[in-house]
Amino acid sequence: MSKRQSLSSYMKWLEYQVALFHNSRKTLPCRPLEIMKDSRYDLVPLHKRPDFLQQCCNLLNSEWKRSKTARLRSLTMSCDKFPMYLLLLSKNTVLGLCKISLVHNTIDSVVIESFIIDHAHRYQGLGSMLLRAVEDYVHKRGIKNIFLMTKGQEDFYLKNEYIICEPIQELNGYSDFGSDTYSTTATNSKIETNETSVGPPPPPMPDFRKSSIQICLAIPERTFMKKILES
């Protein structure tokens, strides 16, 4: 199969997955997670509100440029069992979001990835509000530890009671853990799966260039942080 045919097959598969993501949930009612203390805002999983898919794609790309194909592929993997995208909403506008993934080989630790507040709504306390809501949500699901990696936002997380920690080996290989923190051409070696996705498996992505396994632990000048949630 030529590279052009491979890309065409992959794009058709992605279009199918996006349509499936919309159609499988569009008739289901979705109530916001009852976590937000401010009634002006709601916290909603993306897979419960697929109509916000394009807003999420645009918001993420406003901060970290990636192809629409890569964005949609990651966003449509949101599911109840993790990885999950949680959205901070005000009426019908996505003000912020983050991705939550289980740490490899654990059942009580997660990684926060792609944490972002829309530029027009920053410096209003929404970042801390979203972070606390995420913590409350995962804590109710039995999560005890939250990990993240940042550059330049250490003060924000320290203010929210995170501590600087040593990186752990289990944090290697997350699809967005590095790519939405720094610019990289590396790709991770594992493809996350979503239990709600059906249909044929994706054809292989065309190999335009050789790729190396993403080793986020080797990236310099990044700060690893952790928060232990109170029981």
Backbone as JSON, one array per atom type, in Angstrom:
{
  "sequence": "MSKRQSLSSYMKWLEYQVALFHNSRKTLPCRPLEIMKDSRYDLVPLHKRPDFLQQCCNLLNSEWKRSKTARLRSLTMSCDKFPMYLLLLSKNTVLGLCKISLVHNTIDSVVIESFIIDHAHRYQGLGSMLLRAVEDYVHKRGIKNIFLMTKGQEDFYLKNEYIICEPIQELNGYSDFGSDTYSTTATNSKIETNETSVGPPPPPMPDFRKSSIQICLAIPERTFMKKILES",
  "N": [[0.84, -1.19, 0.0], [0.59, 2.21, -0.9], [1.95, 5.32, 0.44], [0.12, 7.42, 0.09], [-2.3, 6.04, -0.26], [-2.41, 4.79, 2.2], [-2.66, 6.98, 3.96], [-5.11, 7.99, 3.05], [-6.83, 5.88, 3.74], [-6.54, 5.92, 6.5], [-7.6, 8.46, 7.13], [-10.25, 8.12, 6.35], [-11.02, 6.22, 8.22], [-10.72, 7.73, 10.58], [-12.65, 9.73, 10.19], [-14.89, 8.13, 10.32], [-14.76, 7.31, 13.0], [-15.09, 9.76, 14.35], [-17.68, 10.44, 13.53], [-19.02, 8.3, 14.68], [-18.5, 8.82, 17.36], [-20.02, 11.11, 17.72], [-22.65, 10.22, 16.97], [-23.25, 8.02, 18.6], [-23.83, 9.09, 21.03], [-25.4, 11.31, 20.88], [-28.13, 11.3, 21.37], [-28.39, 10.89, 24.03], [-29.26, 12.12, 27.22], [-27.46, 14.54, 29.11], [-26.35, 15.3, 32.23], [-24.67, 17.82, 34.05], [-21.68, 17.12, 35.94], [-22.08, 16.92, 39.38], [-20.39, 18.82, 40.9], [-19.35, 21.38, 40.74], [-19.2, 24.36, 42.57], [-19.97, 26.86, 41.95], [-22.7, 28.05, 40.36], [-22.69, 29.13, 37.85], [-21.06, 27.75, 36.22], [-20.27, 24.61, 34.66], [-19.16, 21.21, 34.9], [-18.29, 18.82, 32.63], [-17.97, 15.64, 31.06], [-16.28, 15.17, 27.97], [-17.09, 13.1, 26.23], [-19.72, 12.84, 26.83], [-20.8, 15.08, 25.82], [-20.48, 15.44, 22.84], [-20.92, 17.44, 21.01], [-19.29, 19.52, 21.6], [-16.86, 19.0, 20.55], [-15.41, 20.25, 18.41], [-14.93, 22.82, 19.47], [-13.22, 22.13, 21.56], [-11.04, 21.11, 20.17], [-10.18, 23.43, 18.82], [-9.53, 25.06, 21.02], [-7.39, 23.7, 22.28], [-5.51, 23.74, 20.2], [-5.03, 26.43, 20.07], [-3.13, 26.87, 21.91], [-1.23, 24.78, 21.8], [0.06, 23.73, 18.92], [-1.15, 21.28, 16.82], [-1.95, 18.79, 14.36], [-5.27, 18.7, 13.02], [-6.21, 16.15, 12.65], [-4.68, 14.63, 14.5], [-5.55, 15.79, 16.87], [-8.35, 15.24, 16.92], [-8.29, 12.5, 16.98], [-7.21, 11.99, 19.51], [-9.08, 13.32, 21.18], [-11.5, 11.96, 20.71], [-11.15, 9.65, 22.1], [-11.96, 9.93, 24.65], [-13.52, 8.64, 27.51], [-15.55, 6.84, 29.96], [-13.92, 5.24, 31.6], [-11.37, 6.28, 31.6], [-8.79, 7.15, 29.27], [-9.98, 10.49, 29.92], [-11.58, 13.48, 28.94], [-12.3, 16.38, 30.64], [-14.54, 19.06, 30.7], [-14.75, 22.53, 31.3], [-17.5, 24.43, 31.43], [-19.43, 27.28, 30.42], [-22.56, 28.07, 29.96], [-22.9, 27.56, 26.63], [-20.23, 27.47, 25.99], [-16.88, 26.43, 25.87], [-14.72, 26.92, 28.37], [-12.45, 25.94, 29.48], [-10.37, 22.99, 29.8], [-9.23, 19.65, 30.53], [-7.21, 16.71, 30.22], [-7.44, 13.5, 31.6], [-5.63, 10.75, 32.61], [-5.08, 7.35, 33.56], [-2.28, 6.41, 35.51], [0.19, 4.26, 34.27], [-0.09, 0.84, 35.11], [-1.33, 1.22, 37.57], [-4.12, 1.75, 39.83], [-5.0, 3.8, 41.29], [-3.89, 6.26, 40.7], [-3.49, 9.17, 38.72], [-2.69, 11.02, 35.71], [-2.58, 14.4, 34.91], [-3.15, 15.98, 31.93], [-2.74, 18.25, 29.16], [-3.9, 20.6, 30.29], [-5.81, 23.47, 30.29], [-6.93, 26.85, 30.1], [-9.09, 29.02, 28.39], [-7.67, 31.76, 26.63], [-9.02, 34.23, 26.74], [-10.32, 34.13, 29.13], [-8.63, 33.95, 31.26], [-6.87, 34.57, 34.4], [-8.97, 34.89, 36.15], [-9.46, 33.16, 38.12], [-10.37, 30.76, 37.18], [-8.74, 28.65, 36.45], [-7.81, 27.5, 38.86], [-10.31, 26.8, 39.84], [-11.17, 24.85, 37.97], [-9.15, 22.97, 38.37], [-9.57, 22.18, 41.05], [-12.12, 21.08, 40.78], [-11.61, 18.91, 39.1], [-9.94, 17.44, 40.79], [-11.76, 16.82, 42.87], [-13.54, 15.24, 41.44], [-11.99, 12.98, 40.52], [-11.17, 12.03, 42.96], [-13.54, 11.1, 44.08], [-13.76, 8.88, 42.58], [-11.98, 7.13, 43.6], [-9.31, 7.8, 43.3], [-6.04, 8.5, 44.44], [-3.63, 9.82, 44.02], [-2.28, 12.49, 42.1], [-0.5, 13.3, 39.23], [1.59, 15.52, 37.31], [3.19, 17.41, 34.67], [5.05, 20.34, 34.15], [6.08, 23.53, 32.79], [7.08, 26.57, 33.75], [4.7, 27.09, 35.04], [4.82, 26.48, 37.67], [4.37, 27.95, 40.06], [1.61, 28.35, 40.06], [0.63, 25.73, 40.45], [1.89, 25.08, 42.86], [0.59, 26.88, 44.52], [-1.83, 25.67, 44.55], [-1.41, 23.52, 46.16], [0.23, 21.46, 45.18], [3.21, 19.5, 45.0], [6.7, 19.54, 44.2], [8.21, 16.81, 42.61], [10.14, 13.78, 42.11], [10.48, 12.35, 38.85], [8.56, 9.5, 37.8], [8.93, 6.21, 36.48], [6.62, 5.16, 35.34], [5.35, 7.23, 34.11], [6.07, 7.49, 31.51], [5.38, 7.69, 27.99], [2.79, 8.77, 27.49], [0.22, 10.05, 25.39], [-0.4, 12.82, 25.24], [0.97, 13.91, 27.3], [3.54, 14.9, 27.0], [3.43, 16.24, 24.53], [1.66, 18.38, 24.66], [2.95, 20.04, 26.32], [5.44, 20.73, 25.54], [7.08, 21.35, 22.4], [7.37, 18.74, 20.14], [8.61, 16.13, 18.01], [8.39, 13.55, 18.42], [6.73, 10.38, 18.75], [4.42, 8.43, 20.61], [4.67, 4.99, 21.67], [2.49, 3.46, 22.16], [-0.97, 2.94, 21.48], [-3.79, 4.37, 22.75], [-6.87, 2.86, 23.84], [-10.4, 2.86, 23.48], [-13.22, 1.85, 25.14], [-15.72, 2.29, 24.11], [-15.57, 2.54, 21.41], [-16.26, 1.15, 18.27], [-16.26, -1.08, 15.4], [-14.02, -1.5, 12.58], [-10.46, -1.98, 13.14], [-8.03, 0.72, 13.14], [-6.36, 1.6, 10.1], [-2.8, 1.49, 9.52], [-0.93, 4.44, 10.32], [0.56, 6.44, 7.79], [4.04, 6.16, 7.3], [5.82, 8.72, 7.35], [8.26, 9.59, 8.22], [11.01, 8.44, 10.17], [10.32, 7.59, 13.51], [10.89, 8.2, 16.98], [10.57, 6.61, 20.18], [8.62, 8.3, 22.51], [10.15, 9.67, 25.23], [9.39, 11.03, 27.93], [10.55, 11.48, 30.36], [13.13, 12.15, 29.91], [13.23, 14.7, 29.03], [14.59, 17.85, 29.43], [14.43, 20.59, 31.84], [11.8, 20.52, 32.68], [9.26, 20.4, 35.09], [8.28, 18.03, 37.37], [5.35, 17.3, 39.15], [3.23, 16.64, 42.0], [0.27, 15.65, 43.72], [-1.14, 14.51, 46.68], [-4.2, 13.23, 47.36], [-6.46, 13.93, 49.93], [-7.79, 11.51, 52.15]],
  "CA": [[0.0, 0.0, 0.0], [1.38, 3.42, -0.97], [1.74, 6.27, 1.53], [-1.1, 8.16, -0.17], [-3.42, 5.15, 0.03], [-2.44, 4.58, 3.65], [-3.21, 8.19, 4.57], [-6.52, 8.06, 2.7], [-7.53, 4.89, 4.55], [-6.56, 6.38, 7.89], [-8.52, 9.59, 7.24], [-11.62, 7.59, 6.3], [-11.28, 5.59, 9.51], [-10.89, 8.78, 11.58], [-13.96, 10.34, 9.96], [-15.87, 7.18, 10.83], [-14.71, 7.35, 14.46], [-15.68, 11.02, 14.79], [-19.12, 10.3, 13.34], [-19.48, 7.36, 15.7], [-18.42, 9.54, 18.64], [-21.2, 11.98, 17.78], [-23.94, 9.54, 16.82], [-23.51, 7.07, 19.66], [-24.15, 9.77, 22.28], [-26.15, 12.56, 20.7], [-29.49, 11.19, 21.87], [-28.36, 10.66, 25.46], [-29.23, 13.34, 28.03], [-26.24, 14.66, 29.92], [-26.38, 16.24, 33.33], [-23.32, 18.17, 34.51], [-21.22, 16.48, 37.16], [-22.5, 17.76, 40.5], [-19.16, 19.13, 41.64], [-19.09, 22.81, 40.73], [-19.85, 25.13, 43.64], [-20.47, 28.08, 41.32], [-23.75, 27.61, 39.43], [-22.47, 29.69, 36.51], [-20.17, 26.86, 35.48], [-20.53, 23.18, 34.71], [-18.08, 20.29, 34.56], [-18.92, 17.78, 31.82], [-17.05, 14.83, 30.25], [-16.45, 15.43, 26.54], [-17.82, 12.03, 25.53], [-21.14, 13.05, 27.09], [-21.2, 16.25, 25.03], [-19.63, 15.46, 21.64], [-21.13, 18.66, 20.24], [-18.21, 20.47, 21.92], [-15.61, 18.45, 20.03], [-14.67, 21.23, 17.62], [-14.45, 23.86, 20.39], [-12.07, 21.58, 22.29], [-9.94, 21.04, 19.21], [-9.69, 24.79, 18.6], [-8.92, 25.57, 22.25], [-6.08, 23.06, 22.45], [-4.6, 24.21, 19.16], [-4.68, 27.83, 20.31], [-1.96, 26.85, 22.8], [-0.26, 23.78, 21.32], [-0.32, 23.42, 17.55], [-1.08, 19.92, 16.31], [-2.88, 18.62, 13.26], [-6.65, 18.41, 13.4], [-6.32, 14.69, 12.7], [-4.14, 14.16, 15.77], [-6.42, 16.28, 17.93], [-9.6, 14.5, 16.92], [-8.0, 11.12, 17.38], [-7.06, 11.99, 20.96], [-10.31, 13.76, 21.84], [-12.56, 10.95, 20.59], [-10.86, 8.54, 22.99], [-12.53, 10.22, 25.97], [-14.48, 7.61, 27.93], [-15.78, 6.8, 31.41], [-12.89, 4.5, 32.33], [-10.1, 6.95, 31.32], [-8.59, 8.59, 29.45], [-11.19, 11.3, 29.89], [-11.48, 14.94, 28.87], [-13.31, 17.1, 31.41], [-14.71, 20.4, 30.16], [-15.33, 23.6, 32.11], [-18.44, 25.1, 30.54], [-20.33, 28.35, 30.82], [-23.6, 28.0, 28.92], [-22.47, 26.69, 25.53], [-18.85, 27.81, 25.66], [-15.83, 25.71, 26.58], [-13.77, 27.88, 28.93], [-11.22, 25.22, 29.83], [-10.47, 21.54, 29.77], [-8.01, 18.89, 30.78], [-7.27, 15.27, 29.97], [-7.04, 12.71, 32.75], [-5.29, 9.37, 32.25], [-4.53, 6.54, 34.63], [-0.86, 6.1, 35.45], [0.37, 2.86, 33.9], [0.07, -0.19, 36.16], [-1.93, 1.65, 38.84], [-5.57, 1.94, 39.82], [-5.32, 4.93, 42.17], [-3.08, 7.43, 40.35], [-3.77, 9.7, 37.39], [-1.87, 12.09, 35.15], [-3.29, 15.51, 34.29], [-2.52, 16.39, 30.68], [-3.47, 19.23, 28.33], [-4.68, 21.49, 31.16], [-5.84, 24.76, 29.62], [-8.05, 27.8, 30.2], [-9.12, 29.9, 27.23], [-6.92, 33.01, 26.86], [-9.92, 35.34, 27.05], [-10.92, 33.95, 30.45], [-7.6, 33.71, 32.26], [-6.73, 35.53, 35.5], [-10.26, 35.04, 36.81], [-9.59, 32.07, 39.07], [-10.99, 29.58, 36.57], [-7.78, 27.55, 36.45], [-7.9, 26.84, 40.17], [-11.64, 26.21, 39.94], [-11.16, 23.62, 37.19], [-8.26, 22.01, 39.01], [-10.26, 21.64, 42.23], [-13.23, 20.23, 40.33], [-11.0, 17.67, 38.62], [-9.5, 16.7, 41.98], [-12.95, 16.28, 43.53], [-14.12, 14.19, 40.6], [-11.19, 11.76, 40.53], [-11.16, 11.53, 44.34], [-14.77, 10.32, 44.24], [-13.58, 7.62, 41.86], [-10.98, 6.32, 44.27], [-7.94, 8.2, 42.97], [-5.32, 9.04, 45.6], [-2.46, 10.61, 43.61], [-2.33, 13.17, 40.81], [0.8, 13.72, 38.72], [1.59, 16.37, 36.13], [4.48, 17.98, 34.3], [4.83, 21.71, 33.73], [7.22, 24.43, 32.63], [6.67, 27.96, 33.89], [3.46, 27.24, 35.82], [5.04, 25.87, 38.98], [3.75, 28.74, 41.13], [0.17, 28.07, 40.05], [0.36, 24.42, 41.06], [2.28, 25.16, 44.27], [-0.51, 27.58, 45.19], [-2.92, 24.7, 44.67], [-0.96, 22.46, 47.07], [1.04, 20.43, 44.55], [4.62, 19.54, 45.4], [7.65, 19.08, 43.19], [8.59, 15.43, 42.89], [10.97, 13.1, 41.13], [9.67, 11.64, 37.85], [8.47, 8.06, 37.96], [9.03, 5.53, 35.19], [5.29, 4.89, 34.81], [4.83, 8.39, 33.39], [6.51, 7.46, 30.12], [4.58, 7.18, 26.9], [1.44, 9.29, 27.35], [0.12, 10.71, 24.1], [-0.44, 14.28, 25.36], [1.7, 14.36, 28.48], [4.64, 15.74, 26.56], [3.19, 17.03, 23.33], [0.96, 19.61, 25.0], [3.77, 20.78, 27.27], [6.55, 21.23, 24.76], [7.01, 20.96, 21.01], [8.14, 17.52, 19.91], [8.27, 15.35, 16.83], [8.34, 12.15, 18.81], [5.42, 9.76, 18.89], [4.47, 7.39, 21.61], [4.67, 3.66, 21.09], [1.25, 2.76, 22.43], [-2.19, 3.62, 21.09], [-4.81, 4.16, 23.75], [-8.1, 2.3, 23.32], [-11.64, 3.35, 24.09], [-14.13, 0.71, 25.12], [-16.96, 2.6, 23.42], [-15.33, 2.55, 19.99], [-16.53, -0.1, 17.6], [-15.88, -1.02, 14.02], [-12.72, -2.08, 12.25], [-9.3, -1.28, 13.7], [-7.53, 1.72, 12.21], [-5.2, 1.24, 9.29], [-1.6, 2.13, 10.04], [-0.6, 5.76, 9.84], [1.69, 6.42, 6.88], [5.31, 6.42, 7.97], [6.49, 9.76, 6.59], [9.63, 9.68, 8.68], [11.26, 7.57, 11.3], [9.94, 8.19, 14.78], [11.47, 7.59, 18.16], [9.64, 6.5, 21.29], [8.64, 9.48, 23.37], [10.62, 9.44, 26.6], [9.17, 12.35, 28.54], [11.4, 11.64, 31.53], [14.44, 12.64, 29.51], [13.12, 16.08, 28.59], [15.11, 18.73, 30.47], [13.77, 21.84, 32.18], [10.39, 20.31, 32.99], [9.07, 20.13, 36.51], [7.28, 17.03, 37.72], [4.67, 17.68, 40.37], [2.34, 15.61, 42.51], [-0.6, 15.98, 44.85], [-1.78, 13.37, 47.33], [-5.54, 13.65, 47.75], [-6.81, 13.52, 51.29], [-8.8, 10.45, 52.22]],
  "C": [[0.88, 1.25, 0.0], [1.07, 4.33, 0.21], [0.44, 7.04, 1.34], [-2.33, 7.32, 0.14], [-3.56, 4.92, 1.53], [-3.05, 5.77, 4.36], [-4.7, 8.31, 4.29], [-7.35, 7.09, 3.54], [-7.64, 5.34, 6.0], [-7.55, 7.52, 8.07], [-9.98, 9.12, 7.2], [-11.98, 6.94, 7.62], [-11.53, 6.64, 10.59], [-12.24, 9.46, 11.43], [-15.07, 9.44, 10.5], [-15.93, 7.24, 12.35], [-15.34, 8.62, 15.01], [-17.2, 10.97, 14.66], [-19.72, 9.38, 14.39], [-19.53, 8.02, 17.07], [-19.63, 10.44, 18.81], [-22.49, 11.17, 17.87], [-24.27, 8.62, 17.98], [-23.98, 7.74, 20.94], [-25.12, 10.95, 22.11], [-27.58, 12.49, 21.22], [-29.55, 11.02, 23.38], [-28.38, 11.98, 26.23], [-27.96, 13.36, 28.88], [-26.43, 15.72, 30.98], [-24.95, 16.57, 33.73], [-22.96, 17.39, 35.76], [-21.5, 17.42, 38.33], [-21.32, 18.04, 41.43], [-18.98, 20.63, 41.78], [-19.89, 23.52, 41.81], [-20.44, 26.44, 43.12], [-21.45, 27.67, 40.21], [-23.59, 28.18, 38.02], [-21.67, 28.75, 35.63], [-20.58, 25.41, 35.66], [-19.26, 22.41, 34.37], [-18.71, 19.08, 33.87], [-17.85, 16.97, 31.09], [-17.33, 15.07, 28.76], [-17.29, 14.36, 25.86], [-19.31, 12.05, 25.84], [-21.69, 14.24, 26.31], [-20.32, 16.36, 23.79], [-19.84, 16.68, 20.77], [-20.07, 19.72, 20.54], [-16.86, 20.02, 21.36], [-14.78, 19.49, 19.29], [-14.15, 22.37, 18.49], [-13.2, 23.39, 21.14], [-10.84, 21.53, 21.39], [-9.34, 22.43, 19.0], [-8.98, 25.35, 19.83], [-7.53, 24.99, 22.45], [-5.08, 23.58, 21.43], [-4.27, 25.69, 19.29], [-3.43, 27.93, 21.18], [-0.85, 25.95, 22.28], [-0.68, 23.33, 19.93], [-0.09, 21.94, 17.24], [-2.08, 19.8, 15.17], [-4.27, 18.32, 13.78], [-6.86, 16.91, 13.53], [-5.85, 14.16, 14.04], [-5.03, 14.57, 16.93], [-7.69, 15.43, 18.04], [-9.4, 13.07, 17.38], [-7.88, 11.02, 18.89], [-8.37, 12.31, 21.66], [-11.4, 12.69, 21.81], [-12.27, 9.71, 21.42], [-11.4, 8.77, 24.4], [-13.61, 9.2, 26.31], [-14.58, 7.58, 29.45], [-14.62, 6.19, 32.18], [-11.5, 5.11, 32.2], [-9.45, 6.31, 30.09], [-9.91, 9.35, 29.29], [-10.83, 12.77, 29.76], [-12.62, 15.53, 29.68], [-13.34, 18.55, 30.95], [-15.3, 21.33, 31.21], [-16.19, 24.44, 31.19], [-19.12, 26.28, 31.22], [-21.33, 28.49, 29.69], [-23.11, 27.06, 27.82], [-21.05, 26.99, 25.07], [-17.89, 27.01, 26.52], [-14.8, 26.73, 27.06], [-12.43, 27.23, 29.26], [-11.46, 23.73, 29.75], [-9.18, 20.92, 30.25], [-8.27, 17.42, 30.5], [-6.75, 14.55, 31.21], [-6.79, 11.28, 32.29], [-4.79, 8.63, 33.48], [-3.03, 6.38, 34.43], [-0.73, 4.61, 35.17], [0.57, 1.98, 35.13], [-0.43, 0.26, 37.53], [-3.44, 1.72, 38.69], [-5.98, 3.16, 40.64], [-4.5, 6.18, 41.89], [-3.4, 7.86, 38.92], [-2.74, 10.76, 37.01], [-2.8, 13.14, 34.56], [-2.5, 15.96, 33.07], [-3.36, 17.49, 30.03], [-4.38, 20.13, 29.15], [-4.64, 22.9, 30.57], [-7.1, 25.54, 29.96], [-7.96, 28.73, 29.0], [-8.46, 31.24, 27.56], [-7.83, 34.15, 27.31], [-10.49, 35.26, 28.46], [-9.89, 33.64, 31.53], [-7.57, 34.84, 33.3], [-8.07, 35.86, 36.15], [-10.49, 33.94, 37.85], [-10.17, 30.8, 38.5], [-10.04, 28.39, 36.54], [-7.83, 26.77, 37.75], [-9.25, 26.17, 40.35], [-11.7, 24.88, 39.19], [-10.31, 22.56, 37.86], [-8.92, 21.37, 40.23], [-11.4, 20.71, 41.84], [-12.72, 18.89, 39.82], [-10.56, 16.81, 39.8], [-10.69, 16.06, 42.7], [-13.52, 15.1, 42.75], [-13.31, 12.9, 40.69], [-11.13, 11.16, 41.94], [-12.4, 10.68, 44.61], [-14.69, 8.99, 43.52], [-12.43, 6.79, 42.42], [-9.54, 6.66, 43.97], [-7.3, 8.87, 44.18], [-4.17, 9.97, 45.23], [-2.69, 11.23, 42.24], [-0.92, 13.62, 40.45], [0.6, 14.67, 37.55], [3.01, 16.83, 35.84], [4.23, 19.38, 33.76], [6.16, 22.43, 33.49], [6.68, 25.86, 32.71], [5.41, 28.18, 34.7], [3.59, 26.63, 37.21], [4.34, 26.62, 40.11], [2.25, 28.48, 41.22], [-0.13, 26.76, 40.76], [0.8, 24.39, 42.52], [1.19, 25.84, 45.09], [-1.69, 26.64, 45.44], [-2.48, 23.41, 45.35], [-0.33, 21.25, 46.37], [2.47, 20.59, 45.02], [5.48, 19.05, 44.25], [8.13, 17.69, 43.58], [9.54, 14.91, 41.83], [10.07, 12.4, 40.11], [9.65, 10.15, 38.14], [8.39, 7.41, 36.59], [7.66, 5.33, 34.54], [4.7, 6.06, 34.03], [5.31, 8.46, 31.95], [5.38, 7.08, 29.18], [3.16, 7.7, 26.78], [1.35, 10.16, 26.1], [0.16, 12.22, 24.19], [0.42, 14.81, 26.49], [2.87, 15.25, 28.1], [4.24, 16.7, 25.47], [2.43, 18.31, 23.6], [1.68, 20.37, 26.11], [4.97, 21.38, 26.57], [6.39, 20.73, 23.34], [7.9, 19.76, 20.76], [7.71, 16.86, 18.62], [8.18, 13.89, 17.15], [6.91, 11.67, 18.89], [5.52, 8.66, 19.91], [4.23, 6.03, 20.98], [3.4, 2.9, 21.34], [0.08, 3.6, 21.95], [-3.24, 3.31, 22.12], [-6.06, 3.61, 23.09], [-9.27, 2.8, 24.12], [-12.67, 2.25, 24.0], [-15.41, 1.0, 24.38], [-16.78, 2.62, 21.91], [-15.6, 1.17, 19.4], [-16.12, 0.04, 16.16], [-14.49, -1.55, 13.8], [-11.59, -1.31, 12.89], [-8.75, -0.3, 12.69], [-6.42, 1.17, 11.35], [-3.99, 1.96, 9.82], [-1.42, 3.52, 9.48], [0.57, 5.67, 8.87], [2.96, 6.85, 7.58], [6.11, 7.43, 7.14], [7.94, 9.92, 7.0], [9.79, 8.75, 9.86], [10.92, 8.31, 12.58], [10.62, 7.47, 15.91], [10.42, 7.52, 19.25], [9.76, 7.74, 22.16], [9.08, 9.1, 24.78], [10.53, 10.77, 27.33], [10.08, 12.56, 29.74], [12.75, 12.24, 31.18], [14.41, 14.1, 29.07], [13.59, 17.02, 29.7], [14.19, 19.92, 30.73], [12.26, 21.7, 32.35], [10.28, 19.93, 34.46], [7.96, 19.11, 36.7], [6.68, 17.4, 39.07], [3.62, 16.63, 40.74], [1.46, 16.19, 43.61], [-1.23, 14.7, 45.37], [-3.13, 13.85, 47.84], [-5.88, 13.1, 49.12], [-7.91, 12.48, 51.27], [-10.01, 10.92, 53.02]]
}
